[in-house]
XYZ file of C-alpha atoms in Angstrom:
568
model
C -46.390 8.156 14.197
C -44.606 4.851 14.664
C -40.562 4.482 14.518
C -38.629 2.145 13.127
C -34.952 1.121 12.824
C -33.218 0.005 16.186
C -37.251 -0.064 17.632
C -38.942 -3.459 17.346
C -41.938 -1.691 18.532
C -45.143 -2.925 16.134
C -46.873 0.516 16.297
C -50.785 1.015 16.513
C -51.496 0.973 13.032
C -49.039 -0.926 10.690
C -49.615 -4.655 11.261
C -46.962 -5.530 8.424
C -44.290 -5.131 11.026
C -45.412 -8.005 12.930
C -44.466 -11.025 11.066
C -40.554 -9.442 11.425
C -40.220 -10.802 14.658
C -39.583 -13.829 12.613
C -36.943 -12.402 10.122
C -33.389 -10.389 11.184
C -30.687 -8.987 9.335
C -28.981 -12.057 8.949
C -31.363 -13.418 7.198
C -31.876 -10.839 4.898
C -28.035 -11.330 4.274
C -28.686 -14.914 3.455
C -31.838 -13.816 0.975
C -29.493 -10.865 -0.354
C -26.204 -13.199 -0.767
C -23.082 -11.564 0.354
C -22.621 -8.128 -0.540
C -19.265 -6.316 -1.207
C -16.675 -5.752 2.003
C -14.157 -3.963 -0.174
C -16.960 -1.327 -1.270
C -17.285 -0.733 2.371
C -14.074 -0.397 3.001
C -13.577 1.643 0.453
C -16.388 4.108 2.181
C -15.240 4.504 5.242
C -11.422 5.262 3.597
C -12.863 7.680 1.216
C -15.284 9.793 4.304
C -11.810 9.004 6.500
C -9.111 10.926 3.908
C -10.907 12.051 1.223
C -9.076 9.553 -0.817
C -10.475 7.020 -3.677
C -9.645 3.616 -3.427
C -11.433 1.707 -6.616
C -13.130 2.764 -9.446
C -16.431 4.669 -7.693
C -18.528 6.510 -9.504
C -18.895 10.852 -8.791
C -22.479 10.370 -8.534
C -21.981 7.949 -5.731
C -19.006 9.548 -4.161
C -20.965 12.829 -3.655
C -23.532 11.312 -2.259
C -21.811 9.837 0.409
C -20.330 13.342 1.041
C -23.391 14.674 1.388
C -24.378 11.804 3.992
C -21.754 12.450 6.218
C -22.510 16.122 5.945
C -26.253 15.236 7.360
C -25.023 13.087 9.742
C -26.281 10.088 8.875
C -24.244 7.262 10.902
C -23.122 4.791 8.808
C -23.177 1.835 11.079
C -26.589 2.052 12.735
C -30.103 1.558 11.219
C -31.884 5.034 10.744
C -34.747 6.117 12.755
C -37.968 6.256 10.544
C -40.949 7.202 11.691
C -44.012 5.494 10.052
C -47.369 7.241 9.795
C -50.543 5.819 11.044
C -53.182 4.404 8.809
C -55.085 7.880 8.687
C -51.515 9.504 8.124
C -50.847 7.008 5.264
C -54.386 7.663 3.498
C -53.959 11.522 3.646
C -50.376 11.159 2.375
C -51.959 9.018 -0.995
C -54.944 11.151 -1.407
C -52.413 14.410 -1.695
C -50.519 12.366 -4.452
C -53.742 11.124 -5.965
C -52.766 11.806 -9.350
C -49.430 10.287 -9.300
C -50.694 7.078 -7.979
C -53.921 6.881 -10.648
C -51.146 7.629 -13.028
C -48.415 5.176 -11.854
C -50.944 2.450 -10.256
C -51.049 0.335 -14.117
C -47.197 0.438 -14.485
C -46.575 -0.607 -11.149
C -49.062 -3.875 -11.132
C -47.092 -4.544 -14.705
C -43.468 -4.500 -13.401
C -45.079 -6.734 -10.462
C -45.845 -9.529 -13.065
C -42.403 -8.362 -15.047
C -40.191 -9.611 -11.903
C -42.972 -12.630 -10.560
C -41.857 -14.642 -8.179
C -38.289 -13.058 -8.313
C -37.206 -11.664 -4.398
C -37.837 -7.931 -5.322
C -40.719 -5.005 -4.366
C -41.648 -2.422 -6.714
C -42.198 1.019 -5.058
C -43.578 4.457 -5.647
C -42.378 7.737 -3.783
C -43.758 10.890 -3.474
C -41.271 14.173 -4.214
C -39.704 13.698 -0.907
C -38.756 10.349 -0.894
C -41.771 9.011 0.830
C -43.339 5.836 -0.054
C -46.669 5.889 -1.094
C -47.146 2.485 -2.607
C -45.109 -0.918 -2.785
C -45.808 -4.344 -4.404
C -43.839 -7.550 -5.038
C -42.512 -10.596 -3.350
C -44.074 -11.239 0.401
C -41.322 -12.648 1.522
C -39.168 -10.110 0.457
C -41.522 -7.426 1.683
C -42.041 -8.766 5.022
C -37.883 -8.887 5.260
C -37.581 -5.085 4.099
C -39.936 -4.058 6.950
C -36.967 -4.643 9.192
C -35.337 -1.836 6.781
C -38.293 0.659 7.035
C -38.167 -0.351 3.008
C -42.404 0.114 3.881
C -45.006 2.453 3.041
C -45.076 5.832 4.510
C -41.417 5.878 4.894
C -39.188 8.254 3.666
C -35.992 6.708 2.092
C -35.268 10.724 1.518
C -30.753 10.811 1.184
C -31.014 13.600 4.203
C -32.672 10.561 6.671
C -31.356 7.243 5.418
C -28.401 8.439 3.426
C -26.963 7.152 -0.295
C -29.790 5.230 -1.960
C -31.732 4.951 -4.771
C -35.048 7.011 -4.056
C -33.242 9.480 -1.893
C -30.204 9.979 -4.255
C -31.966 9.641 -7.613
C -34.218 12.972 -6.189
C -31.006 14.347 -5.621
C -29.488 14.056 -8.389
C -32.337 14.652 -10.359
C -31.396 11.442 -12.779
C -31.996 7.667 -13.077
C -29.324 5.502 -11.032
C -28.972 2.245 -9.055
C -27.028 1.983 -5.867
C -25.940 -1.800 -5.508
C -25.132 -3.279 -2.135
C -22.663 -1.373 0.028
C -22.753 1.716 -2.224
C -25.560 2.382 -0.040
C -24.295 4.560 3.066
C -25.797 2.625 5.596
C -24.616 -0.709 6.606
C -27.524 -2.330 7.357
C -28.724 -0.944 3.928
C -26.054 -3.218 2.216
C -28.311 -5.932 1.490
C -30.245 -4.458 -0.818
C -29.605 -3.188 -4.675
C -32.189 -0.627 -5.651
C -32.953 1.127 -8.900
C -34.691 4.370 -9.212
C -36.110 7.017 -11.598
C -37.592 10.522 -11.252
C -41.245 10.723 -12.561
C -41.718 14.005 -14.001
C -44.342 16.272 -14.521
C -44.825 18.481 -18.192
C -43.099 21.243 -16.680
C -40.418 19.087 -15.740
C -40.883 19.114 -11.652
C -40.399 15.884 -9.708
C -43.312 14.371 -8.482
C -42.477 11.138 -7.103
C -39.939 7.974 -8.172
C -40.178 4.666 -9.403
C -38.082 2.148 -7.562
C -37.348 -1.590 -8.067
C -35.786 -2.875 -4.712
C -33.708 -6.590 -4.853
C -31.383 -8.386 -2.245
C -28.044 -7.062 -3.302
C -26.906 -10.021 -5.324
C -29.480 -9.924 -8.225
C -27.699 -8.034 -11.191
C -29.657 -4.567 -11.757
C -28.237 -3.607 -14.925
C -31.357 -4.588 -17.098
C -33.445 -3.213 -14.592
C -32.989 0.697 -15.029
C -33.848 -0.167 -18.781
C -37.316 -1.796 -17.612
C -38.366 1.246 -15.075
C -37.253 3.603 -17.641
C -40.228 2.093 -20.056
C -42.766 2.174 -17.060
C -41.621 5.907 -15.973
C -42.429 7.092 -20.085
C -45.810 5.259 -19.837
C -46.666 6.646 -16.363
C -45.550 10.552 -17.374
C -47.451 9.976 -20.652
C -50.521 8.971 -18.683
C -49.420 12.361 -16.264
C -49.586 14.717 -19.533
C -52.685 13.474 -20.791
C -54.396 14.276 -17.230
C -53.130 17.577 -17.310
C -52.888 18.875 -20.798
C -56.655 18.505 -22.307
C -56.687 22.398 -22.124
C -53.759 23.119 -23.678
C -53.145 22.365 -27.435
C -50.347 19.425 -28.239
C -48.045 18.948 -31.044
C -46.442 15.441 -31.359
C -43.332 15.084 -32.972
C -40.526 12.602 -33.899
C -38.017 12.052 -36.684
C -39.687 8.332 -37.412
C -42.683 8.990 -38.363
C -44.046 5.564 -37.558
C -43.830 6.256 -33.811
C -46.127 9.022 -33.736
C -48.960 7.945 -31.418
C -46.234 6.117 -29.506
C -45.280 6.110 -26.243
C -41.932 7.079 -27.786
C -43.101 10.535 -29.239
C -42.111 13.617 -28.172
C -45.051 15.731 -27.184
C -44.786 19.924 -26.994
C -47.842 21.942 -25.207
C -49.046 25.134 -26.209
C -51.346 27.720 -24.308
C -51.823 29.803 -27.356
C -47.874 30.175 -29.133
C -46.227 29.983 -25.676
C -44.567 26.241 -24.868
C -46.361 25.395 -21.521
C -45.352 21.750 -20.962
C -43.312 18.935 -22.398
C -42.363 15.692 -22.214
C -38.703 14.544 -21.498
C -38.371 12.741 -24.775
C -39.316 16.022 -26.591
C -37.075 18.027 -24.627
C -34.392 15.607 -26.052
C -35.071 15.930 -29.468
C -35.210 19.628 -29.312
C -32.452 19.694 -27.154
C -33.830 21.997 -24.347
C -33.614 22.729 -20.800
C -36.571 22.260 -18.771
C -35.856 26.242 -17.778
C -37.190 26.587 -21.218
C -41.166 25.507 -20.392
C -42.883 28.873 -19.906
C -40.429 31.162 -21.413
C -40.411 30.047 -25.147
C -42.840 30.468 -28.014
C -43.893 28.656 -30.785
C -41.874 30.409 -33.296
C -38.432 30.319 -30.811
C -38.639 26.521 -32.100
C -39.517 26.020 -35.349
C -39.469 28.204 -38.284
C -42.922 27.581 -39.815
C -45.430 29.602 -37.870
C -47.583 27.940 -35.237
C -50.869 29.050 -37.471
C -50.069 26.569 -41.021
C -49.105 23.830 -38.584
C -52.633 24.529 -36.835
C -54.080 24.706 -40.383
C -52.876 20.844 -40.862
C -54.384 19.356 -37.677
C -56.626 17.462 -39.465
C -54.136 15.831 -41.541
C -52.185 12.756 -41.019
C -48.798 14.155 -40.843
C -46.648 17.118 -41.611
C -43.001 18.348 -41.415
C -41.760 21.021 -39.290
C -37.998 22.448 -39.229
C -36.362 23.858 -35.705
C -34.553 26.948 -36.572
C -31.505 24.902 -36.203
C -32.177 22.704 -38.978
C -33.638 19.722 -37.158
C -36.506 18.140 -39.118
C -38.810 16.396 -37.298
C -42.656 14.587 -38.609
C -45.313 16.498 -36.497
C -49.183 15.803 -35.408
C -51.018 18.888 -33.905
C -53.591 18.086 -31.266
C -56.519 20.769 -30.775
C -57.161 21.408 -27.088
C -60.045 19.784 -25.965
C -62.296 21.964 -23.296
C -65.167 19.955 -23.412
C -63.039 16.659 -22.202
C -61.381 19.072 -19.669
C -64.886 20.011 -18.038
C -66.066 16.182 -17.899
C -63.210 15.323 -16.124
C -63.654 18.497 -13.488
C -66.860 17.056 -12.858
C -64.924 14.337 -11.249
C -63.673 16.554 -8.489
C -66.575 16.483 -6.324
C -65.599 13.027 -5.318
C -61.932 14.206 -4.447
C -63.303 17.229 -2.633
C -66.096 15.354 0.085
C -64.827 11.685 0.407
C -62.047 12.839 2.396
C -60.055 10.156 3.858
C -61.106 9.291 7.522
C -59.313 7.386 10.590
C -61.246 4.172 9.082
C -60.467 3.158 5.743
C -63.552 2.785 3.789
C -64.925 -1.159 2.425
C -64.768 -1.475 -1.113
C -68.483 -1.621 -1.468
C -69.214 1.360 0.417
C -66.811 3.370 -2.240
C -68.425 1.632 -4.977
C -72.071 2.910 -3.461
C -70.577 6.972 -4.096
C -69.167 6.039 -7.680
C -72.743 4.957 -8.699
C -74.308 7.566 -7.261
C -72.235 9.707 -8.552
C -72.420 8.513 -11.911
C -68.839 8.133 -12.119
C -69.393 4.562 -12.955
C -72.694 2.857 -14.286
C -75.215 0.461 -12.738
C -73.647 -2.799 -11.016
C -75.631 -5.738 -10.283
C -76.301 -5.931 -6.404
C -77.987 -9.060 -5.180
C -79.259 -10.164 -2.341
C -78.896 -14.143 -2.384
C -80.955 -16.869 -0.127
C -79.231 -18.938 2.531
C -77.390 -21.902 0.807
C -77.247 -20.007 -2.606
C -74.221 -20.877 -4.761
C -73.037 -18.298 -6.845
C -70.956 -19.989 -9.910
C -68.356 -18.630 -11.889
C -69.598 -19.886 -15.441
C -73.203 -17.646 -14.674
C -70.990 -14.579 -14.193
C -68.436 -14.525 -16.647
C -68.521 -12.602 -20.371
C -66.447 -11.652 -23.055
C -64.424 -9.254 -21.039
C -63.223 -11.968 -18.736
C -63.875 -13.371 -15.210
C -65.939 -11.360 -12.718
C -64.805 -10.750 -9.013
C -67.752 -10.707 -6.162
C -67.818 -8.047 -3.464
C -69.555 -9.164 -0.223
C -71.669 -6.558 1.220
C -73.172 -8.294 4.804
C -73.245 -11.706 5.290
C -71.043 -14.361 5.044
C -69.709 -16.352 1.305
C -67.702 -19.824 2.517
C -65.479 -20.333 -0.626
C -64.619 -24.073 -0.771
C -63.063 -26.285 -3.486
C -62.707 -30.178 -3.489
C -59.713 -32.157 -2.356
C -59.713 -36.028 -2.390
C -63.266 -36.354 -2.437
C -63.846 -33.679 0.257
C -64.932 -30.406 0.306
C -61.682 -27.843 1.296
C -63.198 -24.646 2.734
C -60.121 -21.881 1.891
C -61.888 -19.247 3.770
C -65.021 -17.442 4.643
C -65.946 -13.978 2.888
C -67.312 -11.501 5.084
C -68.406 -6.907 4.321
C -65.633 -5.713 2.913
C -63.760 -8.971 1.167
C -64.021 -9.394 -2.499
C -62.733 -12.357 -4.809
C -62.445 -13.223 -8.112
C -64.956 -15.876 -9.248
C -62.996 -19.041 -11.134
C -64.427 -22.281 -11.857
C -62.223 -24.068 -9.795
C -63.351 -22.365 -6.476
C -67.321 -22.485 -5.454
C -69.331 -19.831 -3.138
C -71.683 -20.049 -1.002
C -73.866 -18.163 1.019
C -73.831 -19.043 4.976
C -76.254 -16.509 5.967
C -78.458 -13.616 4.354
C -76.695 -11.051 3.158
C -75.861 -8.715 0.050
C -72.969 -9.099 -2.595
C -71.845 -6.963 -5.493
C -70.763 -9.059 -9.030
C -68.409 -7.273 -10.974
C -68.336 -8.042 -14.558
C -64.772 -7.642 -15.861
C -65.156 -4.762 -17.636
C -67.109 -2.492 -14.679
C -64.187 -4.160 -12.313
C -61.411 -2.516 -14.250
C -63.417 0.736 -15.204
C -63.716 0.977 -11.386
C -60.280 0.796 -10.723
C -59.565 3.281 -12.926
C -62.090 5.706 -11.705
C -61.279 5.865 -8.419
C -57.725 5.294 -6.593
C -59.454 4.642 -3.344
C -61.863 1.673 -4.937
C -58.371 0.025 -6.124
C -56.039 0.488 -2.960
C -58.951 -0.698 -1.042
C -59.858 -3.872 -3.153
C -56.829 -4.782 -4.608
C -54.787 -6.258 -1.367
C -58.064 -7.995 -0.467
C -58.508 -9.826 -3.488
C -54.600 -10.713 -2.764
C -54.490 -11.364 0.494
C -57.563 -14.199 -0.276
C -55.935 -15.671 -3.221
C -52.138 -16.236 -1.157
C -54.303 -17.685 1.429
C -55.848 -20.342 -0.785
C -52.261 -21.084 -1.555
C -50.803 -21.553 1.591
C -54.109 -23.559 2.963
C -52.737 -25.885 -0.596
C -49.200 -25.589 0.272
C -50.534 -26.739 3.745
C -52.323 -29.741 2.466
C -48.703 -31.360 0.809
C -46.848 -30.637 3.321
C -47.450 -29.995 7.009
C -49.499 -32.651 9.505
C -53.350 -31.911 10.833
C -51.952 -31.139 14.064
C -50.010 -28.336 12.531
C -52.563 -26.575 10.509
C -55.234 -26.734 13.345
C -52.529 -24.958 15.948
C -51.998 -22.928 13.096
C -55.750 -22.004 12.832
C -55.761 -21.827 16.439
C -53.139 -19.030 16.578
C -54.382 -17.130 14.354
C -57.649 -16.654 15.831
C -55.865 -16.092 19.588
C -53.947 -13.187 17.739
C -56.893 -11.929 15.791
C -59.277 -12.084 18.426
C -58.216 -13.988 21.514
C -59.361 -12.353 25.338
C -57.236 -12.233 27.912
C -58.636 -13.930 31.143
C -56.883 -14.793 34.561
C -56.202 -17.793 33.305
C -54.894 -17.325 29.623
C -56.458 -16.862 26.763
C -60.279 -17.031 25.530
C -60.849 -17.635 21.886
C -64.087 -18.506 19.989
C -63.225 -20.712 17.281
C -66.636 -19.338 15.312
C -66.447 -22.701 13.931
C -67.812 -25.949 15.209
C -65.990 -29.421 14.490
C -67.219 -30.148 11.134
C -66.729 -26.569 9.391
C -63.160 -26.967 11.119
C -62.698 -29.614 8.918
C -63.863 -28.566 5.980
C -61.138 -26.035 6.515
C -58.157 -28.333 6.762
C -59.288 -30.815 4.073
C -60.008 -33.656 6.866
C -62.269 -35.769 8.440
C -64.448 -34.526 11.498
C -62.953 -37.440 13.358
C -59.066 -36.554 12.576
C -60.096 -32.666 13.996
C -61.698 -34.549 17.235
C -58.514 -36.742 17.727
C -56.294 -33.942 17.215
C -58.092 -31.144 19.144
C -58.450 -34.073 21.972
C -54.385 -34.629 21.675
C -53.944 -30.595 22.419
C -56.555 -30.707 25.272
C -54.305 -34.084 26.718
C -51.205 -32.512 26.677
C -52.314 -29.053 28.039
C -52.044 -26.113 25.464
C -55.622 -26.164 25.271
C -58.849 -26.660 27.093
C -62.669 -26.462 26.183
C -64.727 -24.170 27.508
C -67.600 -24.556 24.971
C -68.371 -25.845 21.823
C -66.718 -23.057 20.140
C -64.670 -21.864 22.609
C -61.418 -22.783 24.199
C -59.026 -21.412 26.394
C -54.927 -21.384 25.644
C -53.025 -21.490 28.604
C -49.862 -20.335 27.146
C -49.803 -18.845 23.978
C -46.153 -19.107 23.563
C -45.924 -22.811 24.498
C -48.771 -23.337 21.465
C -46.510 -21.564 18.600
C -43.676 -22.950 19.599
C -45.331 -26.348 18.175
C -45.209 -24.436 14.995
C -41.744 -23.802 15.195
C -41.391 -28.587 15.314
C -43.386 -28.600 11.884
């Protein structure tokens, strides 16, 4: 485990916290805007006397009862600890359903707020987080929060807020700047809502996290929509067994995402979703202790008789009339997706993650996905875009061994963006060409096999997905890079990254092999060979750097070298 809060310690496993040595809380406040004094004040009076001063809502008020009462301070950041990488895996794979069932919605509200400051998370039932997406600069800013995977935002550890108190309170809510109980906390305005299963248990919460001066009061209206798609997607995993009735009073949303859905094991109500339970008007107490014929006054065997038909009517015993659909159980579906479960039960998640073409080796063989093209191209191949690409849409290439260069032209000049090596994957466009640098073996994803992948196997996405990301913000900062910052900037840059990625201490600094020789260096930064000579000889002059090889040079003193990143 790794703590967070007051501890600027990195951890062994969670490399996201790094980049916060560059961000602080008062420059969260200045991403946030300010947030509201007098709701703090009016806090601390309220824990102080008891006393209300402004118009605060119960829900909130309680809540900040119940944070004193666990002795949350109020002042200080909150201890978190963070799990490893292994910890982090074993916590998804227990909430593997949730996260197959949520991982769609989630991407979608990504796109929904774009470039807008703002991460979308999922929890597990306690609070924890299993997944988060959204705005990197944002993200990397909320790491100083513990607002992170594998954290628990639950209300006993970090006090009023949206995950923790929406759990608590059973119920969608947003808690907007300083309602939150810690101070530190106040720069954020979060919105959360409980995902429920048919039986009406929590399993986990959607959250949409903003600095605290973005207005949330569209936003609980936009997670509500995801949260009905996700527990739709939840029923239909776990209800091919049990017989379904849809119903609504509009007949025209029947097969909606707005229908009310009832399931039956036999006559005995078994599951639900929450819109039925609203149009019925029942507790969730009622799932398992009602029968057919406690609801509606037509017996369960004529609806049953009309299965086949488009619609019928059905009448509650309290008069309600509602249009109605009955869905046979379906043992056959129920029994091919069972034979899914080997894969659950014998990948088990291990210290080391596993590369996306190694999980997509196990789906083929076993059959849960079909044949996908796996070539082995010559040296000097180039693998185009336009040869890959059908109907479905673009194809995304999975590098097995070797090494792809992916390069694009700039000013007459080939741009390398970055070199592909086991493990990376990217999306083939025509803009961007591939080639092969050494023997090796690649996987080519069609479209089609790429997204029935995804939504085979949780492990193929979480593994894949972040890749494919990671390569594609890289390409635009290498752009961004281009307009704006010198040569001598992006080669320190490049410089850095490799000391910090794989630099070796030595008596006199450190060792760092640039795996690059002068020319592939500048294919990298969009230059000339000569303008990477004269400004590799300009470092050596003024001693941050010295040869010690063709590839290799030595840094004296690392710090001294960022610092020139710092001048721009």
């Amino acid at each position: 485990m790794m703590t967070t809060g007051n501890d600027d310690s990195d951890g062994d496993d969670h490399r996201a916290s790094s980049p916060m040595q560059k961000f602080n809380l008062a420059q969260m406040n200045s991403i946030a805007g300010s947030y509201d004094v007098a709701m703090a004040r009016a806090r601390r009076f309220f824990l102080d006397t008891g006393n209300v001063e402004g118009n605060i809502p119960v829900t909130i008020l309680q809540s900040w009862r119940r944070s004193a009462d666990y002795g949350v301070a109020m002042d200080a950041p909150a201890k978190v600890e963070i799990p490893t990488r292994a910890e982090l895996s074993a916590l998804i794979e227990r909430n593997e359903s949730l996260v197959q069932a949520s991982w769609g919605e989630v991407e979608a509200l990504r796109r929904d707020i774009g470039q807008s400051e703002g991460v979308v998370i999922l929890t597990d039932p306690e609070g924890q987080i299993l997944m988060r997406v959204g705005n990197d600069t944002f993200m990397q800013a909320a790491n100083r929060l513990a607002l992170m995977p594998g954290a628990s935002w639950n209300e006993r550890l970090m006090g009023t807020n949206a995950i923790g108190t929406a759990l608590q309170e059973s119920s969608p809510l947003s808690i907007c700047g300083t309602e939150h109980f810690l101070d530190p906390n106040g720069v954020l305005s979060c919105s959360a809502i409980p995902i429920l299963n048919p039986q009406g248990s929590i399993l986990g919460t959607l959250d949409l996290s903003t600095p605290a001066n973005i207005p949330h009061d569209h936003l609980l209206a936009l997670l509500g929509r995801a949260v009905t798609h996700i527990e739709r997607n939840i029923f239909h995993y776990n209800s091919d067994s049990w017989e379904r009735m849809v119903i609504h009073s509009n007949p025209s949303l029947l097969g909606s995402p707005h229908e009310g859905v009832l399931a039956f094991d036999g006559d005995r109500l078994v599951g639900a979703n929450r819109i039925a339970m609203t149009l019925l008007g029942l507790p969730w107490s009622a799932i398992g202790g009602l029968r057919f014929n406690d609801l509606f006054s037509v017996q369960h065997g004529s609806v049953n008789r009309t299965a086949s038909s488009d619609e019928c009517i059905v009448q509650t015993l309290n008069g309600q009339t509602f249009f109605a659909r009955m869905v046979q159980a379906k043992p056959e579906r129920r029994r091919q997706s069972a034979s899914h479960e080997p894969l659950r039960q014998h990948r088990k998640v291990t210290d080391v993650p596993r590369q996306p073409h190694e999980i997509l080796d196990d789906l083929q063989k076993d059959r849960i996905v079909g044949p996908i093209s796996r070539r082995k191209p010559a040296t000097g191949a180039m693998l185009a875009a336009s040869d890959e690409r059908d109907d479905s849409g673009e194809a995304v290439l999975i590098v097995v061994k070797g090494e792809v260069r992916c390069f694009t032209s700039f000013e007459g000049k080939e741009l390398t963006l970055f070199s592909l090596g086991p493990g990376d994957a990217m999306i083939l466009r025509d803009h961007l060409q591939m080639e092969m640098r050494s023997e090796g073996e690649v996987y080519i994803l069609r479209h089609k096999e790429f997204e029935t992948a995804l939504g085979m196997s949780t492990e193929f996405a979480l593994s894949v997905i972040p890749v494919v990301e990671h390569l594609l913000r890289k390409s635009i900062e290498l752009i961004e890079d281009m307009v704006f910052h010198s040569v001598k900037f992006r080669l320190v840059r490049m410089v850095v990254d490799r000391v910090e990625k794989s630099g070796r201490p030595t008596a006199r600094g450190m060792s760092v092999q640039m795996q690059s020789n002068g020319e592939e260096i500048a294919m990298r930064l969009g230059v000339t060979r000569q303008t990477v000579s004269t400004a590799i000889a300009g470092l050596i002059r003024d001693g941050y750097v010295e040869r010690l090889g063709s590839k290799e040079f030595l840094v004296r003193d690392l710090g001294k070298l960022k610092a020139l990143l710092d001048k721009k």
